[in-house]
PDB file of C-alpha atoms in Angstrom:
ATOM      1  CA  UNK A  13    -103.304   4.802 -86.604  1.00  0.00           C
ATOM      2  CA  UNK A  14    -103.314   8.417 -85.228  1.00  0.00           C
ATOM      3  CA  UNK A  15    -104.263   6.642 -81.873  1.00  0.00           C
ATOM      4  CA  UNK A  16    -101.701   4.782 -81.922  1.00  0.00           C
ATOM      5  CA  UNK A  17     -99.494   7.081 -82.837  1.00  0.00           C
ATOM      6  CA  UNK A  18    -100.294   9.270 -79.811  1.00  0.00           C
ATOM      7  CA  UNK A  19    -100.745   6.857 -77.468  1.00  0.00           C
ATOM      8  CA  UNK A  20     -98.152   5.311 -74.898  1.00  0.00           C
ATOM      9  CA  UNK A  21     -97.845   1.716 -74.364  1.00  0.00           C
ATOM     10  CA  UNK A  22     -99.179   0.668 -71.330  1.00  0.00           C
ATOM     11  CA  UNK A  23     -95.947  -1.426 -70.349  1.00  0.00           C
ATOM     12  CA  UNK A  24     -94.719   2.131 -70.109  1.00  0.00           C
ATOM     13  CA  UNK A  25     -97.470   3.823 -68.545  1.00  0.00           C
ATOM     14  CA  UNK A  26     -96.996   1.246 -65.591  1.00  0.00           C
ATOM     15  CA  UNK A  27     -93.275   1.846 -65.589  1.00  0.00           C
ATOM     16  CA  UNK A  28     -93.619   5.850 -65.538  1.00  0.00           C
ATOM     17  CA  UNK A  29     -96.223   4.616 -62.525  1.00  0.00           C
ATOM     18  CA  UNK A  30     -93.849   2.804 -60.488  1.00  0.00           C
ATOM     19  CA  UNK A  31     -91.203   5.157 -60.984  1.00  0.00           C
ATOM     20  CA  UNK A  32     -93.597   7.832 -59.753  1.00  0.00           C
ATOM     21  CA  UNK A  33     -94.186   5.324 -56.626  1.00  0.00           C
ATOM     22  CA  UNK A  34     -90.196   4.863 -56.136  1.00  0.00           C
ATOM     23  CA  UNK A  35     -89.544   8.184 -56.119  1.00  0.00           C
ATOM     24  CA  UNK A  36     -92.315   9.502 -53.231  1.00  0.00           C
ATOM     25  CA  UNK A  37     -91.160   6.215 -51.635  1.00  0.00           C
ATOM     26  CA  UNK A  38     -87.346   7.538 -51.286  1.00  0.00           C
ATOM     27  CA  UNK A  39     -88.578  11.045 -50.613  1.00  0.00           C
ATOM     28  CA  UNK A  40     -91.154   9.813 -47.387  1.00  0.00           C
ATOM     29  CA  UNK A  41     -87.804   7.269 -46.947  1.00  0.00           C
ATOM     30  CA  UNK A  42     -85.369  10.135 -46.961  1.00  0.00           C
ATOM     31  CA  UNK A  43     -87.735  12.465 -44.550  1.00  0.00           C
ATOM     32  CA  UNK A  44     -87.912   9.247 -42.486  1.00  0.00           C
ATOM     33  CA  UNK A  45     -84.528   9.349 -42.073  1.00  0.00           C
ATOM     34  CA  UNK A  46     -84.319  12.992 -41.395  1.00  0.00           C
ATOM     35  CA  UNK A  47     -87.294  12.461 -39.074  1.00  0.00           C
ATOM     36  CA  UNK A  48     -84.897   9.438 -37.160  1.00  0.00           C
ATOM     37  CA  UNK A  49     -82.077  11.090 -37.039  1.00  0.00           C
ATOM     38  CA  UNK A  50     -83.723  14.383 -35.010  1.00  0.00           C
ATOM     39  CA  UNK A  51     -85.541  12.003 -32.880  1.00  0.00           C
ATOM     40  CA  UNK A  52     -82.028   9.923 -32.518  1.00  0.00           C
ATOM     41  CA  UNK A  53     -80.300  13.195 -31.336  1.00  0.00           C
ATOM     42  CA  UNK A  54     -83.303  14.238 -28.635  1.00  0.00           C
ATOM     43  CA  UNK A  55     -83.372  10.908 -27.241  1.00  0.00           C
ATOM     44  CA  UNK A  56     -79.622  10.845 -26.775  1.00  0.00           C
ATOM     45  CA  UNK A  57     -79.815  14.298 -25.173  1.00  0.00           C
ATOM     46  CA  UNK A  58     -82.379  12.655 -22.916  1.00  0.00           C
ATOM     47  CA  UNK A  59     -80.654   9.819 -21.667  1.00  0.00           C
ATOM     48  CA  UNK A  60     -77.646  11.976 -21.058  1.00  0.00           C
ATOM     49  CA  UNK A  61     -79.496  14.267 -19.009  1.00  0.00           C
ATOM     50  CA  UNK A  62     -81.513  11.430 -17.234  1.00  0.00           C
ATOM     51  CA  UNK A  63     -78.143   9.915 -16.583  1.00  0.00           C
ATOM     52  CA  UNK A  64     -76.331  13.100 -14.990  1.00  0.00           C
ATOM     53  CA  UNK A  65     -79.480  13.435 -12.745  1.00  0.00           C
ATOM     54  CA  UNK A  66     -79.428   9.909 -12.028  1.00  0.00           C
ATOM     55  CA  UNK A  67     -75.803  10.512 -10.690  1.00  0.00           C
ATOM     56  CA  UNK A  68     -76.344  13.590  -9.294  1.00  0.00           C
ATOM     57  CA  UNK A  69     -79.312  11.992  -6.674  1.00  0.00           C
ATOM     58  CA  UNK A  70     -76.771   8.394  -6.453  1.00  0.00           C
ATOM     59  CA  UNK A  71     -74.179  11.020  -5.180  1.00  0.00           C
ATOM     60  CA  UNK A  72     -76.673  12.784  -3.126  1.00  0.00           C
ATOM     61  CA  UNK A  73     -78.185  10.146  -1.463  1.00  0.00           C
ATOM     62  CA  UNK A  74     -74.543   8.059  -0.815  1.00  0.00           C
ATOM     63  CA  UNK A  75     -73.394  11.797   1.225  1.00  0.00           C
ATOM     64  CA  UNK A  76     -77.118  11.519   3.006  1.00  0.00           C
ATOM     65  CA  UNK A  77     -76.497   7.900   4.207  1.00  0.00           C
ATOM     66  CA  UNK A  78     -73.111   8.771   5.597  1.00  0.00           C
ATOM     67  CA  UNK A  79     -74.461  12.069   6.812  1.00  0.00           C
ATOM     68  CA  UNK A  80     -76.848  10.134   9.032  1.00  0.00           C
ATOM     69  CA  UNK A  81     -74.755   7.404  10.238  1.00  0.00           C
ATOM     70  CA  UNK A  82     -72.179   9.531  11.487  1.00  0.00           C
ATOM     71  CA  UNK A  83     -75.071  11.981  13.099  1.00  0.00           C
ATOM     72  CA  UNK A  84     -76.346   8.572  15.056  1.00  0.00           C
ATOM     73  CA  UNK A  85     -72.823   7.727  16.482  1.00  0.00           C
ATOM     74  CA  UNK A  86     -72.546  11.029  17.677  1.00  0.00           C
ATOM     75  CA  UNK A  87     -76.139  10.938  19.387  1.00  0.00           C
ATOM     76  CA  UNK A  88     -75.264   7.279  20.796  1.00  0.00           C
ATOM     77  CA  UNK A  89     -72.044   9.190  22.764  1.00  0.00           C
ATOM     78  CA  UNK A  90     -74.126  12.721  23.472  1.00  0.00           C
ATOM     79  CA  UNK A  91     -76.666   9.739  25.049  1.00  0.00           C
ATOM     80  CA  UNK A  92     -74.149   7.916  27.312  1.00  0.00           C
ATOM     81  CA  UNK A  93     -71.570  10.622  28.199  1.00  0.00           C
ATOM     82  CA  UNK A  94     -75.326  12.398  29.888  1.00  0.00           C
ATOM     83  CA  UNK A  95     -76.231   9.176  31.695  1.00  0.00           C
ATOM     84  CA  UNK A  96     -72.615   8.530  32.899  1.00  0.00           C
ATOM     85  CA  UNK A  97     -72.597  12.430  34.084  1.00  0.00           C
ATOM     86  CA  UNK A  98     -76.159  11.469  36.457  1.00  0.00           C
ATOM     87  CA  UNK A  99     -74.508   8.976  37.762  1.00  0.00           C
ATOM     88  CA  UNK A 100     -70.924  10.042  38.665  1.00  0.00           C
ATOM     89  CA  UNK A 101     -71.895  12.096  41.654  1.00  0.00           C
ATOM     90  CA  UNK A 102     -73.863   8.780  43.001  1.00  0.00           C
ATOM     91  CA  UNK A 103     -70.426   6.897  42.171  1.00  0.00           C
ATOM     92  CA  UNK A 104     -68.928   9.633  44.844  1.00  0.00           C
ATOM     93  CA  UNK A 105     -71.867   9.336  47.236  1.00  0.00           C
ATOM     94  CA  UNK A 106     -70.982   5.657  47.508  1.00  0.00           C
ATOM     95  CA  UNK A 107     -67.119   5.973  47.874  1.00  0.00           C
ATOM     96  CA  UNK A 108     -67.827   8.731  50.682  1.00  0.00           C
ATOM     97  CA  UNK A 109     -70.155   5.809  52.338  1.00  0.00           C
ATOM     98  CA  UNK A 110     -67.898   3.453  51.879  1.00  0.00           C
ATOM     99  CA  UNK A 111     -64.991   5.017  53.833  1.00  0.00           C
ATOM    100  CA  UNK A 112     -67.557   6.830  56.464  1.00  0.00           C
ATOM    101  CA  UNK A 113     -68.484   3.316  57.364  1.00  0.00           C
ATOM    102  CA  UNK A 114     -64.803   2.070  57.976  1.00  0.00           C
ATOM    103  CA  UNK A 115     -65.241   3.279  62.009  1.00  0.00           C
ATOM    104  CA  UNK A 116     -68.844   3.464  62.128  1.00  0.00           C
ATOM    105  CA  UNK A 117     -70.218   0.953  65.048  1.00  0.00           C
ATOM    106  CA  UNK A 118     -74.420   2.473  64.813  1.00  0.00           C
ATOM    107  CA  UNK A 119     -75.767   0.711  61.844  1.00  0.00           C
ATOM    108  CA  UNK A 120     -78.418   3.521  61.464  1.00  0.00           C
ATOM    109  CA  UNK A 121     -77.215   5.913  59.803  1.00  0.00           C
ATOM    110  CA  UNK A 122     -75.081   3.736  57.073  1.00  0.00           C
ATOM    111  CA  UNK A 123     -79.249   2.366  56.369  1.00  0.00           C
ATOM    112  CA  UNK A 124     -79.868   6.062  56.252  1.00  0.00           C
ATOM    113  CA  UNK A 125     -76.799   7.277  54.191  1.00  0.00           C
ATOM    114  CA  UNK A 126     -77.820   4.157  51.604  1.00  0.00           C
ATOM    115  CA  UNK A 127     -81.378   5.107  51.109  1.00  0.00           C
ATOM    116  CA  UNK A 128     -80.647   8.028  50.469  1.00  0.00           C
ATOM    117  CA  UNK A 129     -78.054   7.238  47.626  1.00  0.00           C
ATOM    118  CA  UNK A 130     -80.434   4.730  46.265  1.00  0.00           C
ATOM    119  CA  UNK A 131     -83.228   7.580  46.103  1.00  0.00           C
ATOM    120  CA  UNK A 132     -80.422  10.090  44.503  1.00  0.00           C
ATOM    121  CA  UNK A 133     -79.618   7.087  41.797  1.00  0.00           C
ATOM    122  CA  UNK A 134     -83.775   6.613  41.257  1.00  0.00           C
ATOM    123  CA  UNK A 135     -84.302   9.950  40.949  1.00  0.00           C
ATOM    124  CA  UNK A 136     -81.439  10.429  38.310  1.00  0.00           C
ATOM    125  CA  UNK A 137     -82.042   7.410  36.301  1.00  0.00           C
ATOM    126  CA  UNK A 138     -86.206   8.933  36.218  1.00  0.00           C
ATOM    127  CA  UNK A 139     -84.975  12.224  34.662  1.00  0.00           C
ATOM    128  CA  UNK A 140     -83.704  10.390  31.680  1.00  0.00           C
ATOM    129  CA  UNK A 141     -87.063   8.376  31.173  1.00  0.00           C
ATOM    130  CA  UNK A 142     -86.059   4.957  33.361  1.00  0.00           C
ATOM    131  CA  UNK A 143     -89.245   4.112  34.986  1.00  0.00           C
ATOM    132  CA  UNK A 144     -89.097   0.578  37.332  1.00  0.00           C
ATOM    133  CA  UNK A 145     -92.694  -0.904  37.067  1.00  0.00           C
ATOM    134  CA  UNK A 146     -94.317  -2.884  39.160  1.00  0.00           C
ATOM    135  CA  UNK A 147     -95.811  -6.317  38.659  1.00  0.00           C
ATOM    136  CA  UNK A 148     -96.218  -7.906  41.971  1.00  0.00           C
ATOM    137  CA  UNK A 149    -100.263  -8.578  42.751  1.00  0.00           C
ATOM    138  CA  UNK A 150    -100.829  -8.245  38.932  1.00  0.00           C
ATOM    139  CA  UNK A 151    -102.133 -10.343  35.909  1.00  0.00           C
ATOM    140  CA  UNK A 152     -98.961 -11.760  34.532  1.00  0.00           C
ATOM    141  CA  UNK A 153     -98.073 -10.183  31.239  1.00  0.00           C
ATOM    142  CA  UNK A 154     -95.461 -12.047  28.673  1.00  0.00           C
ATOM    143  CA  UNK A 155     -94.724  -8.570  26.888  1.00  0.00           C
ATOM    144  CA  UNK A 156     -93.325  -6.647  29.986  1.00  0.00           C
ATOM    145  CA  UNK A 157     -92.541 -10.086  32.818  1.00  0.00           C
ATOM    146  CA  UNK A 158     -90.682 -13.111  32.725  1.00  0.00           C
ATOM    147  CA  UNK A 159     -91.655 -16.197  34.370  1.00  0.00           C
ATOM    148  CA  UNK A 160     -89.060 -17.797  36.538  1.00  0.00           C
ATOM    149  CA  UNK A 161     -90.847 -20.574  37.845  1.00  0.00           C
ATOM    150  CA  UNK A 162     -95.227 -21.052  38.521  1.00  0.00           C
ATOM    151  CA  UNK A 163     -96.223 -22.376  41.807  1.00  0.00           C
ATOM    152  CA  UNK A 164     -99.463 -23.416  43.016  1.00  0.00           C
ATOM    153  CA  UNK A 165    -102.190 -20.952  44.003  1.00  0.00           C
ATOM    154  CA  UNK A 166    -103.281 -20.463  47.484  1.00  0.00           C
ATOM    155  CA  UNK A 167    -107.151 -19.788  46.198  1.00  0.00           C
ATOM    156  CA  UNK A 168    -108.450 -19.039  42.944  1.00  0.00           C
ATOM    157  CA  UNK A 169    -107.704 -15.205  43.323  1.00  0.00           C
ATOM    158  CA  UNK A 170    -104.026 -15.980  42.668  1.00  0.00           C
ATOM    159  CA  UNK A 171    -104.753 -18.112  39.530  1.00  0.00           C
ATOM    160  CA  UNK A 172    -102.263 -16.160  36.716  1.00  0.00           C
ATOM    161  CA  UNK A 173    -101.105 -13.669  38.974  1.00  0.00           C
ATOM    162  CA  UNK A 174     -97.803 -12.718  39.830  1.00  0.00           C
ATOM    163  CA  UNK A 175     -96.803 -13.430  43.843  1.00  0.00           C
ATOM    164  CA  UNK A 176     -93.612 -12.799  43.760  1.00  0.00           C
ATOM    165  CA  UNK A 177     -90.733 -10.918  42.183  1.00  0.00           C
ATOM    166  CA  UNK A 178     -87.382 -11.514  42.182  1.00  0.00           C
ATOM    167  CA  UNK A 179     -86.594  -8.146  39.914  1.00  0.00           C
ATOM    168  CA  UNK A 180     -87.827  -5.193  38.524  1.00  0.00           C
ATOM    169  CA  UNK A 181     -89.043  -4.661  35.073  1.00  0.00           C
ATOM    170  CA  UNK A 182     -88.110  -1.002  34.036  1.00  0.00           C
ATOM    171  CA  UNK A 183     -88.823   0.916  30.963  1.00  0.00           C
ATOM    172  CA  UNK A 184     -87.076   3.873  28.996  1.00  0.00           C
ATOM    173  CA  UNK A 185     -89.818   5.676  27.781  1.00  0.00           C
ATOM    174  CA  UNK A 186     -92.566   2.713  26.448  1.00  0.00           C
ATOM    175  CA  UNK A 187     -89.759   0.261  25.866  1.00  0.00           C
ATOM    176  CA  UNK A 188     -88.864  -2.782  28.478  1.00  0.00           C
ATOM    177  CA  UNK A 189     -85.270  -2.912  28.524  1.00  0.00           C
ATOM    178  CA  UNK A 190     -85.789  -5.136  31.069  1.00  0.00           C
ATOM    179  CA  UNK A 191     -88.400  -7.582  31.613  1.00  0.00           C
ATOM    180  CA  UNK A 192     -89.582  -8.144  35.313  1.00  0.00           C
ATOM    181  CA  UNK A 193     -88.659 -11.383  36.771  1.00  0.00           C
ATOM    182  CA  UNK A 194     -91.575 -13.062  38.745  1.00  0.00           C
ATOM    183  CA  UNK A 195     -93.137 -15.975  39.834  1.00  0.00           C
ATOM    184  CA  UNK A 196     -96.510 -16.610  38.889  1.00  0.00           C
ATOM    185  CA  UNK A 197     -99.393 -18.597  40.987  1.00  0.00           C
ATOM    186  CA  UNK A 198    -100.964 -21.595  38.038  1.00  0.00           C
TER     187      UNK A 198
END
């Protein structure tokens, strides 16, 4: 009986276990929470400053974009006002011809006077990178000519060559801004 006496029930061994149990559980449940709540506050500190940043290069970028746009209209006018400026002073040469040639009877030198204006206007137009190429003789090529009509070939020679051309290709730089008009020999 002195066993007995001394010893606990087991019904209350297992409670005194479980109550044990519930009690770590709430402490690891409470320094969970602790643990969440830190993490909650970093994270939200995060997004915040991901968000400002986020802003900050939308804003950036948006100034950039209108930075550059209004930077390409101004390069479009710098472009034309110098091309209008090469060719005012050919605009003159032309009026002067014009009313030189009212009482003129020699044709010469109105041929003369126009050669040279067309030589002043090619040599103005080459300064800003307009190059005429030439395509008459050669293999016929889709990417810089423009076939206005094929007639037959006089001999095999002529077979996809160009024969004739009704206008000049010319290039700014390595672009065609205009395509040579030709006739090509089939």
């Amino acid at each position: 009986m002195e066993n007995h006496e001394n010893s606990v029930p087991e019904e209350n061994l297992d409670n005194i276990e479980n109550n044990v149990e519930s009690d770590n559980k709430t402490e690891s449940a409470i320094e969970t929470d602790e643990t969440t709540t830190i993490n909650t506050v970093d994270t939200d500190a995060k997004i915040k400053e991901l968000n400002d940043r986020y802003l900050r290069l939308y804003s950036e970028f948006d100034n950039y974009r209108k930075r550059t746009v209004k930077e390409k209209s101004e390069i479009i006018k710098t472009a034309a006002e110098d091309v209008f400026k090469a060719i005012l002073p050919i605009i003159d040469d032309l009026e002067r011809a014009i009313k030189a040639n009212v009482t003129v009877t020699d044709v010469e030198p109105i041929k003369e006077g126009m050669q040279l204006i067309l030589n002043k206007l090619k040599n103005s137009t080459q300064t800003k990178g307009l190059t005429a190429f030439d395509s008459l003789g050669t293999a016929f090529n889709p990417d810089t000519m423009e076939a206005i009509t094929h007639i037959p070939a006089v001999n095999d020679e002529q077979k996809g060559k160009v024969i004739d051309e009704l206008e000049k290709g010319y290039k700014l730089g390595d672009k065609v801004i205009r395509f040579a008009k030709v006739v090509v020999a089939q």
